[in-house]
Amino acid sequence: MTIEINLDVMLAKRKMRSKALAQAIGITEANLSVLKNGKAKAIRLSTLDKLCEVLECQPADLLEFRPNTDD
């Protein structure tokens, strides 16, 4: 199972740059990059809350579950 973070999609829809988003939610650009590149092992609910607030979206707009196809 894989959970993907579609942050690039929402940034494009909102015509927002990563730097502006990082500043708005109070995290470093490096940490935001980890989220965008799918390398994050976890995300704090408070960070998800801020992302949704600033991007005016729902958590499901950012997170997508994809089952493994290895079976």
PDB file of N, CA and C in Angstrom:
ATOM      1  N   MET A   1       0.850  -1.181   0.000  1.00  0.00           N
ATOM      2  CA  MET A   1       0.000   0.000   0.000  1.00  0.00           C
ATOM      3  C   MET A   1       0.885   1.230   0.000  1.00  0.00           C
ATOM      4  N   THR A   2       0.445   2.224  -0.718  1.00  0.00           N
ATOM      5  CA  THR A   2       1.187   3.465  -0.829  1.00  0.00           C
ATOM      6  C   THR A   2       0.227   4.631  -0.707  1.00  0.00           C
ATOM      7  N   ILE A   3       0.630   5.614   0.063  1.00  0.00           N
ATOM      8  CA  ILE A   3      -0.140   6.848   0.128  1.00  0.00           C
ATOM      9  C   ILE A   3       0.691   7.922  -0.545  1.00  0.00           C
ATOM     10  N   GLU A   4       0.144   8.518  -1.573  1.00  0.00           N
ATOM     11  CA  GLU A   4       0.839   9.561  -2.320  1.00  0.00           C
ATOM     12  C   GLU A   4       0.326  10.928  -1.901  1.00  0.00           C
ATOM     13  N   ILE A   5       1.246  11.884  -1.885  1.00  0.00           N
ATOM     14  CA  ILE A   5       0.890  13.258  -1.549  1.00  0.00           C
ATOM     15  C   ILE A   5       0.912  14.070  -2.842  1.00  0.00           C
ATOM     16  N   ASN A   6      -0.248  14.563  -3.236  1.00  0.00           N
ATOM     17  CA  ASN A   6      -0.396  15.294  -4.497  1.00  0.00           C
ATOM     18  C   ASN A   6      -0.254  16.801  -4.289  1.00  0.00           C
ATOM     19  N   LEU A   7       0.815  17.183  -3.671  1.00  0.00           N
ATOM     20  CA  LEU A   7       1.033  18.592  -3.347  1.00  0.00           C
ATOM     21  C   LEU A   7       1.314  19.420  -4.601  1.00  0.00           C
ATOM     22  N   ASP A   8       2.045  18.851  -5.548  1.00  0.00           N
ATOM     23  CA  ASP A   8       2.340  19.570  -6.790  1.00  0.00           C
ATOM     24  C   ASP A   8       1.069  19.944  -7.541  1.00  0.00           C
ATOM     25  N   VAL A   9       0.111  19.030  -7.538  1.00  0.00           N
ATOM     26  CA  VAL A   9      -1.155  19.272  -8.234  1.00  0.00           C
ATOM     27  C   VAL A   9      -1.883  20.466  -7.620  1.00  0.00           C
ATOM     28  N   MET A  10      -1.962  20.475  -6.289  1.00  0.00           N
ATOM     29  CA  MET A  10      -2.666  21.569  -5.618  1.00  0.00           C
ATOM     30  C   MET A  10      -1.925  22.890  -5.772  1.00  0.00           C
ATOM     31  N   LEU A  11      -0.603  22.857  -5.731  1.00  0.00           N
ATOM     32  CA  LEU A  11       0.173  24.086  -5.935  1.00  0.00           C
ATOM     33  C   LEU A  11      -0.089  24.649  -7.326  1.00  0.00           C
ATOM     34  N   ALA A  12      -0.144  23.787  -8.318  1.00  0.00           N
ATOM     35  CA  ALA A  12      -0.410  24.234  -9.684  1.00  0.00           C
ATOM     36  C   ALA A  12      -1.821  24.803  -9.812  1.00  0.00           C
ATOM     37  N   LYS A  13      -2.797  24.125  -9.210  1.00  0.00           N
ATOM     38  CA  LYS A  13      -4.183  24.611  -9.268  1.00  0.00           C
ATOM     39  C   LYS A  13      -4.333  25.975  -8.607  1.00  0.00           C
ATOM     40  N   ARG A  14      -3.573  26.192  -7.522  1.00  0.00           N
ATOM     41  CA  ARG A  14      -3.666  27.454  -6.783  1.00  0.00           C
ATOM     42  C   ARG A  14      -2.674  28.503  -7.287  1.00  0.00           C
ATOM     43  N   LYS A  15      -1.867  28.115  -8.292  1.00  0.00           N
ATOM     44  CA  LYS A  15      -0.848  29.007  -8.852  1.00  0.00           C
ATOM     45  C   LYS A  15       0.025  29.591  -7.740  1.00  0.00           C
ATOM     46  N   MET A  16       0.521  28.695  -6.911  1.00  0.00           N
ATOM     47  CA  MET A  16       1.327  29.079  -5.759  1.00  0.00           C
ATOM     48  C   MET A  16       2.688  28.402  -5.852  1.00  0.00           C
ATOM     49  N   ARG A  17       3.699  29.089  -5.403  1.00  0.00           N
ATOM     50  CA  ARG A  17       5.054  28.520  -5.395  1.00  0.00           C
ATOM     51  C   ARG A  17       5.319  27.841  -4.050  1.00  0.00           C
ATOM     52  N   SER A  18       6.222  26.880  -4.099  1.00  0.00           N
ATOM     53  CA  SER A  18       6.572  26.133  -2.890  1.00  0.00           C
ATOM     54  C   SER A  18       7.080  27.041  -1.780  1.00  0.00           C
ATOM     55  N   LYS A  19       7.874  28.018  -2.150  1.00  0.00           N
ATOM     56  CA  LYS A  19       8.445  28.933  -1.157  1.00  0.00           C
ATOM     57  C   LYS A  19       7.342  29.676  -0.401  1.00  0.00           C
ATOM     58  N   ALA A  20       6.351  30.159  -1.134  1.00  0.00           N
ATOM     59  CA  ALA A  20       5.244  30.890  -0.509  1.00  0.00           C
ATOM     60  C   ALA A  20       4.433  29.971   0.400  1.00  0.00           C
ATOM     61  N   LEU A  21       4.213  28.733  -0.045  1.00  0.00           N
ATOM     62  CA  LEU A  21       3.461  27.782   0.774  1.00  0.00           C
ATOM     63  C   LEU A  21       4.224  27.442   2.046  1.00  0.00           C
ATOM     64  N   ALA A  22       5.514  27.189   1.920  1.00  0.00           N
ATOM     65  CA  ALA A  22       6.331  26.864   3.098  1.00  0.00           C
ATOM     66  C   ALA A  22       6.263  27.990   4.126  1.00  0.00           C
ATOM     67  N   GLN A  23       6.364  29.220   3.660  1.00  0.00           N
ATOM     68  CA  GLN A  23       6.289  30.366   4.578  1.00  0.00           C
ATOM     69  C   GLN A  23       4.909  30.467   5.213  1.00  0.00           C
ATOM     70  N   ALA A  24       3.862  30.232   4.427  1.00  0.00           N
ATOM     71  CA  ALA A  24       2.494  30.365   4.923  1.00  0.00           C
ATOM     72  C   ALA A  24       2.152  29.333   5.990  1.00  0.00           C
ATOM     73  N   ILE A  25       2.720  28.120   5.870  1.00  0.00           N
ATOM     74  CA  ILE A  25       2.389  27.087   6.848  1.00  0.00           C
ATOM     75  C   ILE A  25       3.449  26.919   7.929  1.00  0.00           C
ATOM     76  N   GLY A  26       4.557  27.638   7.791  1.00  0.00           N
ATOM     77  CA  GLY A  26       5.564  27.651   8.848  1.00  0.00           C
ATOM     78  C   GLY A  26       6.496  26.450   8.871  1.00  0.00           C
ATOM     79  N   ILE A  27       6.834  25.911   7.691  1.00  0.00           N
ATOM     80  CA  ILE A  27       7.845  24.857   7.639  1.00  0.00           C
ATOM     81  C   ILE A  27       8.934  25.278   6.658  1.00  0.00           C
ATOM     82  N   THR A  28      10.052  24.581   6.710  1.00  0.00           N
ATOM     83  CA  THR A  28      11.149  24.933   5.815  1.00  0.00           C
ATOM     84  C   THR A  28      10.848  24.435   4.398  1.00  0.00           C
ATOM     85  N   GLU A  29      11.491  25.057   3.434  1.00  0.00           N
ATOM     86  CA  GLU A  29      11.332  24.618   2.055  1.00  0.00           C
ATOM     87  C   GLU A  29      11.844  23.189   1.887  1.00  0.00           C
ATOM     88  N   ALA A  30      12.882  22.837   2.636  1.00  0.00           N
ATOM     89  CA  ALA A  30      13.427  21.476   2.571  1.00  0.00           C
ATOM     90  C   ALA A  30      12.394  20.449   3.035  1.00  0.00           C
ATOM     91  N   ASN A  31      11.696  20.742   4.130  1.00  0.00           N
ATOM     92  CA  ASN A  31      10.667  19.817   4.621  1.00  0.00           C
ATOM     93  C   ASN A  31       9.486  19.742   3.659  1.00  0.00           C
ATOM     94  N   LEU A  32       9.128  20.848   3.051  1.00  0.00           N
ATOM     95  CA  LEU A  32       8.055  20.841   2.067  1.00  0.00           C
ATOM     96  C   LEU A  32       8.469  20.012   0.852  1.00  0.00           C
ATOM     97  N   SER A  33       9.722  20.098   0.476  1.00  0.00           N
ATOM     98  CA  SER A  33      10.241  19.323  -0.641  1.00  0.00           C
ATOM     99  C   SER A  33      10.148  17.823  -0.358  1.00  0.00           C
ATOM    100  N   VAL A  34      10.417  17.430   0.872  1.00  0.00           N
ATOM    101  CA  VAL A  34      10.301  16.019   1.263  1.00  0.00           C
ATOM    102  C   VAL A  34       8.860  15.551   1.067  1.00  0.00           C
ATOM    103  N   LEU A  35       7.905  16.369   1.436  1.00  0.00           N
ATOM    104  CA  LEU A  35       6.492  16.032   1.236  1.00  0.00           C
ATOM    105  C   LEU A  35       6.157  15.940  -0.254  1.00  0.00           C
ATOM    106  N   LYS A  36       6.603  16.932  -1.020  1.00  0.00           N
ATOM    107  CA  LYS A  36       6.301  16.980  -2.453  1.00  0.00           C
ATOM    108  C   LYS A  36       6.879  15.802  -3.211  1.00  0.00           C
ATOM    109  N   ASN A  37       8.068  15.359  -2.813  1.00  0.00           N
ATOM    110  CA  ASN A  37       8.746  14.283  -3.523  1.00  0.00           C
ATOM    111  C   ASN A  37       8.340  12.887  -3.062  1.00  0.00           C
ATOM    112  N   GLY A  38       7.414  12.825  -2.111  1.00  0.00           N
ATOM    113  CA  GLY A  38       6.920  11.537  -1.647  1.00  0.00           C
ATOM    114  C   GLY A  38       7.891  10.765  -0.779  1.00  0.00           C
ATOM    115  N   LYS A  39       8.851  11.452  -0.181  1.00  0.00           N
ATOM    116  CA  LYS A  39       9.846  10.783   0.649  1.00  0.00           C
ATOM    117  C   LYS A  39       9.501  10.841   2.136  1.00  0.00           C
ATOM    118  N   ALA A  40       8.414  11.502   2.475  1.00  0.00           N
ATOM    119  CA  ALA A  40       8.011  11.627   3.879  1.00  0.00           C
ATOM    120  C   ALA A  40       7.438  10.297   4.365  1.00  0.00           C
ATOM    121  N   LYS A  41       7.810   9.912   5.565  1.00  0.00           N
ATOM    122  CA  LYS A  41       7.277   8.700   6.185  1.00  0.00           C
ATOM    123  C   LYS A  41       6.032   9.012   7.006  1.00  0.00           C
ATOM    124  N   ALA A  42       5.855  10.278   7.367  1.00  0.00           N
ATOM    125  CA  ALA A  42       4.725  10.684   8.188  1.00  0.00           C
ATOM    126  C   ALA A  42       4.467  12.165   7.957  1.00  0.00           C
ATOM    127  N   ILE A  43       3.262  12.594   8.324  1.00  0.00           N
ATOM    128  CA  ILE A  43       2.920  14.009   8.266  1.00  0.00           C
ATOM    129  C   ILE A  43       2.099  14.321   9.512  1.00  0.00           C
ATOM    130  N   ARG A  44       2.443  15.386  10.170  1.00  0.00           N
ATOM    131  CA  ARG A  44       1.683  15.795  11.354  1.00  0.00           C
ATOM    132  C   ARG A  44       0.305  16.292  10.916  1.00  0.00           C
ATOM    133  N   LEU A  45      -0.680  15.996  11.739  1.00  0.00           N
ATOM    134  CA  LEU A  45      -2.027  16.477  11.439  1.00  0.00           C
ATOM    135  C   LEU A  45      -2.081  18.000  11.446  1.00  0.00           C
ATOM    136  N   SER A  46      -1.274  18.625  12.281  1.00  0.00           N
ATOM    137  CA  SER A  46      -1.255  20.088  12.309  1.00  0.00           C
ATOM    138  C   SER A  46      -0.702  20.644  10.994  1.00  0.00           C
ATOM    139  N   THR A  47       0.274  19.954  10.397  1.00  0.00           N
ATOM    140  CA  THR A  47       0.809  20.379   9.100  1.00  0.00           C
ATOM    141  C   THR A  47      -0.232  20.166   8.014  1.00  0.00           C
ATOM    142  N   LEU A  48      -0.915  19.031   8.048  1.00  0.00           N
ATOM    143  CA  LEU A  48      -1.973  18.759   7.074  1.00  0.00           C
ATOM    144  C   LEU A  48      -3.090  19.788   7.198  1.00  0.00           C
ATOM    145  N   ASP A  49      -3.420  20.147   8.431  1.00  0.00           N
ATOM    146  CA  ASP A  49      -4.441  21.163   8.692  1.00  0.00           C
ATOM    147  C   ASP A  49      -4.048  22.504   8.059  1.00  0.00           C
ATOM    148  N   LYS A  50      -2.804  22.909   8.249  1.00  0.00           N
ATOM    149  CA  LYS A  50      -2.336  24.178   7.682  1.00  0.00           C
ATOM    150  C   LYS A  50      -2.298  24.132   6.161  1.00  0.00           C
ATOM    151  N   LEU A  51      -1.867  22.988   5.605  1.00  0.00           N
ATOM    152  CA  LEU A  51      -1.856  22.839   4.150  1.00  0.00           C
ATOM    153  C   LEU A  51      -3.263  23.020   3.583  1.00  0.00           C
ATOM    154  N   CYS A  52      -4.230  22.358   4.204  1.00  0.00           N
ATOM    155  CA  CYS A  52      -5.612  22.454   3.733  1.00  0.00           C
ATOM    156  C   CYS A  52      -6.160  23.870   3.879  1.00  0.00           C
ATOM    157  N   GLU A  53      -5.803  24.526   4.966  1.00  0.00           N
ATOM    158  CA  GLU A  53      -6.276  25.890   5.188  1.00  0.00           C
ATOM    159  C   GLU A  53      -5.724  26.842   4.122  1.00  0.00           C
ATOM    160  N   VAL A  54      -4.421  26.791   3.903  1.00  0.00           N
ATOM    161  CA  VAL A  54      -3.786  27.713   2.964  1.00  0.00           C
ATOM    162  C   VAL A  54      -4.177  27.393   1.517  1.00  0.00           C
ATOM    163  N   LEU A  55      -4.248  26.097   1.183  1.00  0.00           N
ATOM    164  CA  LEU A  55      -4.577  25.711  -0.194  1.00  0.00           C
ATOM    165  C   LEU A  55      -6.080  25.634  -0.445  1.00  0.00           C
ATOM    166  N   GLU A  56      -6.859  25.871   0.614  1.00  0.00           N
ATOM    167  CA  GLU A  56      -8.323  25.823   0.531  1.00  0.00           C
ATOM    168  C   GLU A  56      -8.795  24.519  -0.117  1.00  0.00           C
ATOM    169  N   CYS A  57      -8.414  23.413   0.535  1.00  0.00           N
ATOM    170  CA  CYS A  57      -8.767  22.101   0.013  1.00  0.00           C
ATOM    171  C   CYS A  57      -9.073  21.149   1.162  1.00  0.00           C
ATOM    172  N   GLN A  58      -9.421  19.940   0.816  1.00  0.00           N
ATOM    173  CA  GLN A  58      -9.682  18.889   1.786  1.00  0.00           C
ATOM    174  C   GLN A  58      -8.486  17.944   1.816  1.00  0.00           C
ATOM    175  N   PRO A  59      -8.285  17.197   2.925  1.00  0.00           N
ATOM    176  CA  PRO A  59      -7.171  16.248   2.978  1.00  0.00           C
ATOM    177  C   PRO A  59      -7.171  15.267   1.795  1.00  0.00           C
ATOM    178  N   ALA A  60      -8.343  14.849   1.355  1.00  0.00           N
ATOM    179  CA  ALA A  60      -8.427  13.910   0.226  1.00  0.00           C
ATOM    180  C   ALA A  60      -7.919  14.525  -1.078  1.00  0.00           C
ATOM    181  N   ASP A  61      -7.871  15.852  -1.156  1.00  0.00           N
ATOM    182  CA  ASP A  61      -7.303  16.500  -2.335  1.00  0.00           C
ATOM    183  C   ASP A  61      -5.783  16.363  -2.358  1.00  0.00           C
ATOM    184  N   LEU A  62      -5.199  16.154  -1.195  1.00  0.00           N
ATOM    185  CA  LEU A  62      -3.741  16.054  -1.075  1.00  0.00           C
ATOM    186  C   LEU A  62      -3.240  14.622  -0.958  1.00  0.00           C
ATOM    187  N   LEU A  63      -4.021  13.757  -0.339  1.00  0.00           N
ATOM    188  CA  LEU A  63      -3.593  12.389  -0.070  1.00  0.00           C
ATOM    189  C   LEU A  63      -4.361  11.400  -0.937  1.00  0.00           C
ATOM    190  N   GLU A  64      -3.637  10.437  -1.510  1.00  0.00           N
ATOM    191  CA  GLU A  64      -4.262   9.432  -2.365  1.00  0.00           C
ATOM    192  C   GLU A  64      -3.712   8.057  -2.010  1.00  0.00           C
ATOM    193  N   PHE A  65      -4.596   7.111  -1.767  1.00  0.00           N
ATOM    194  CA  PHE A  65      -4.196   5.732  -1.453  1.00  0.00           C
ATOM    195  C   PHE A  65      -4.121   4.926  -2.730  1.00  0.00           C
ATOM    196  N   ARG A  66      -3.008   4.203  -2.887  1.00  0.00           N
ATOM    197  CA  ARG A  66      -2.839   3.310  -4.032  1.00  0.00           C
ATOM    198  C   ARG A  66      -2.417   1.945  -3.507  1.00  0.00           C
ATOM    199  N   PRO A  67      -3.247   0.940  -3.737  1.00  0.00           N
ATOM    200  CA  PRO A  67      -2.889  -0.406  -3.268  1.00  0.00           C
ATOM    201  C   PRO A  67      -1.711  -0.958  -4.077  1.00  0.00           C
ATOM    202  N   ASN A  68      -0.962  -1.870  -3.455  1.00  0.00           N
ATOM    203  CA  ASN A  68       0.134  -2.538  -4.168  1.00  0.00           C
ATOM    204  C   ASN A  68      -0.417  -3.402  -5.276  1.00  0.00           C
ATOM    205  N   THR A  69       0.286  -3.471  -6.346  1.00  0.00           N
ATOM    206  CA  THR A  69      -0.119  -4.323  -7.463  1.00  0.00           C
ATOM    207  C   THR A  69       0.823  -5.520  -7.592  1.00  0.00           C
ATOM    208  N   ASP A  70       1.563  -5.814  -6.514  1.00  0.00           N
ATOM    209  CA  ASP A  70       2.529  -6.906  -6.529  1.00  0.00           C
ATOM    210  C   ASP A  70       1.888  -8.283  -6.439  1.00  0.00           C
ATOM    211  N   ASP A  71       0.617  -8.337  -6.075  1.00  0.00           N
ATOM    212  CA  ASP A  71      -0.059  -9.637  -5.851  1.00  0.00           C
ATOM    213  C   ASP A  71      -0.208 -10.410  -7.114  1.00  0.00           C
TER     214      ASP A  71
END
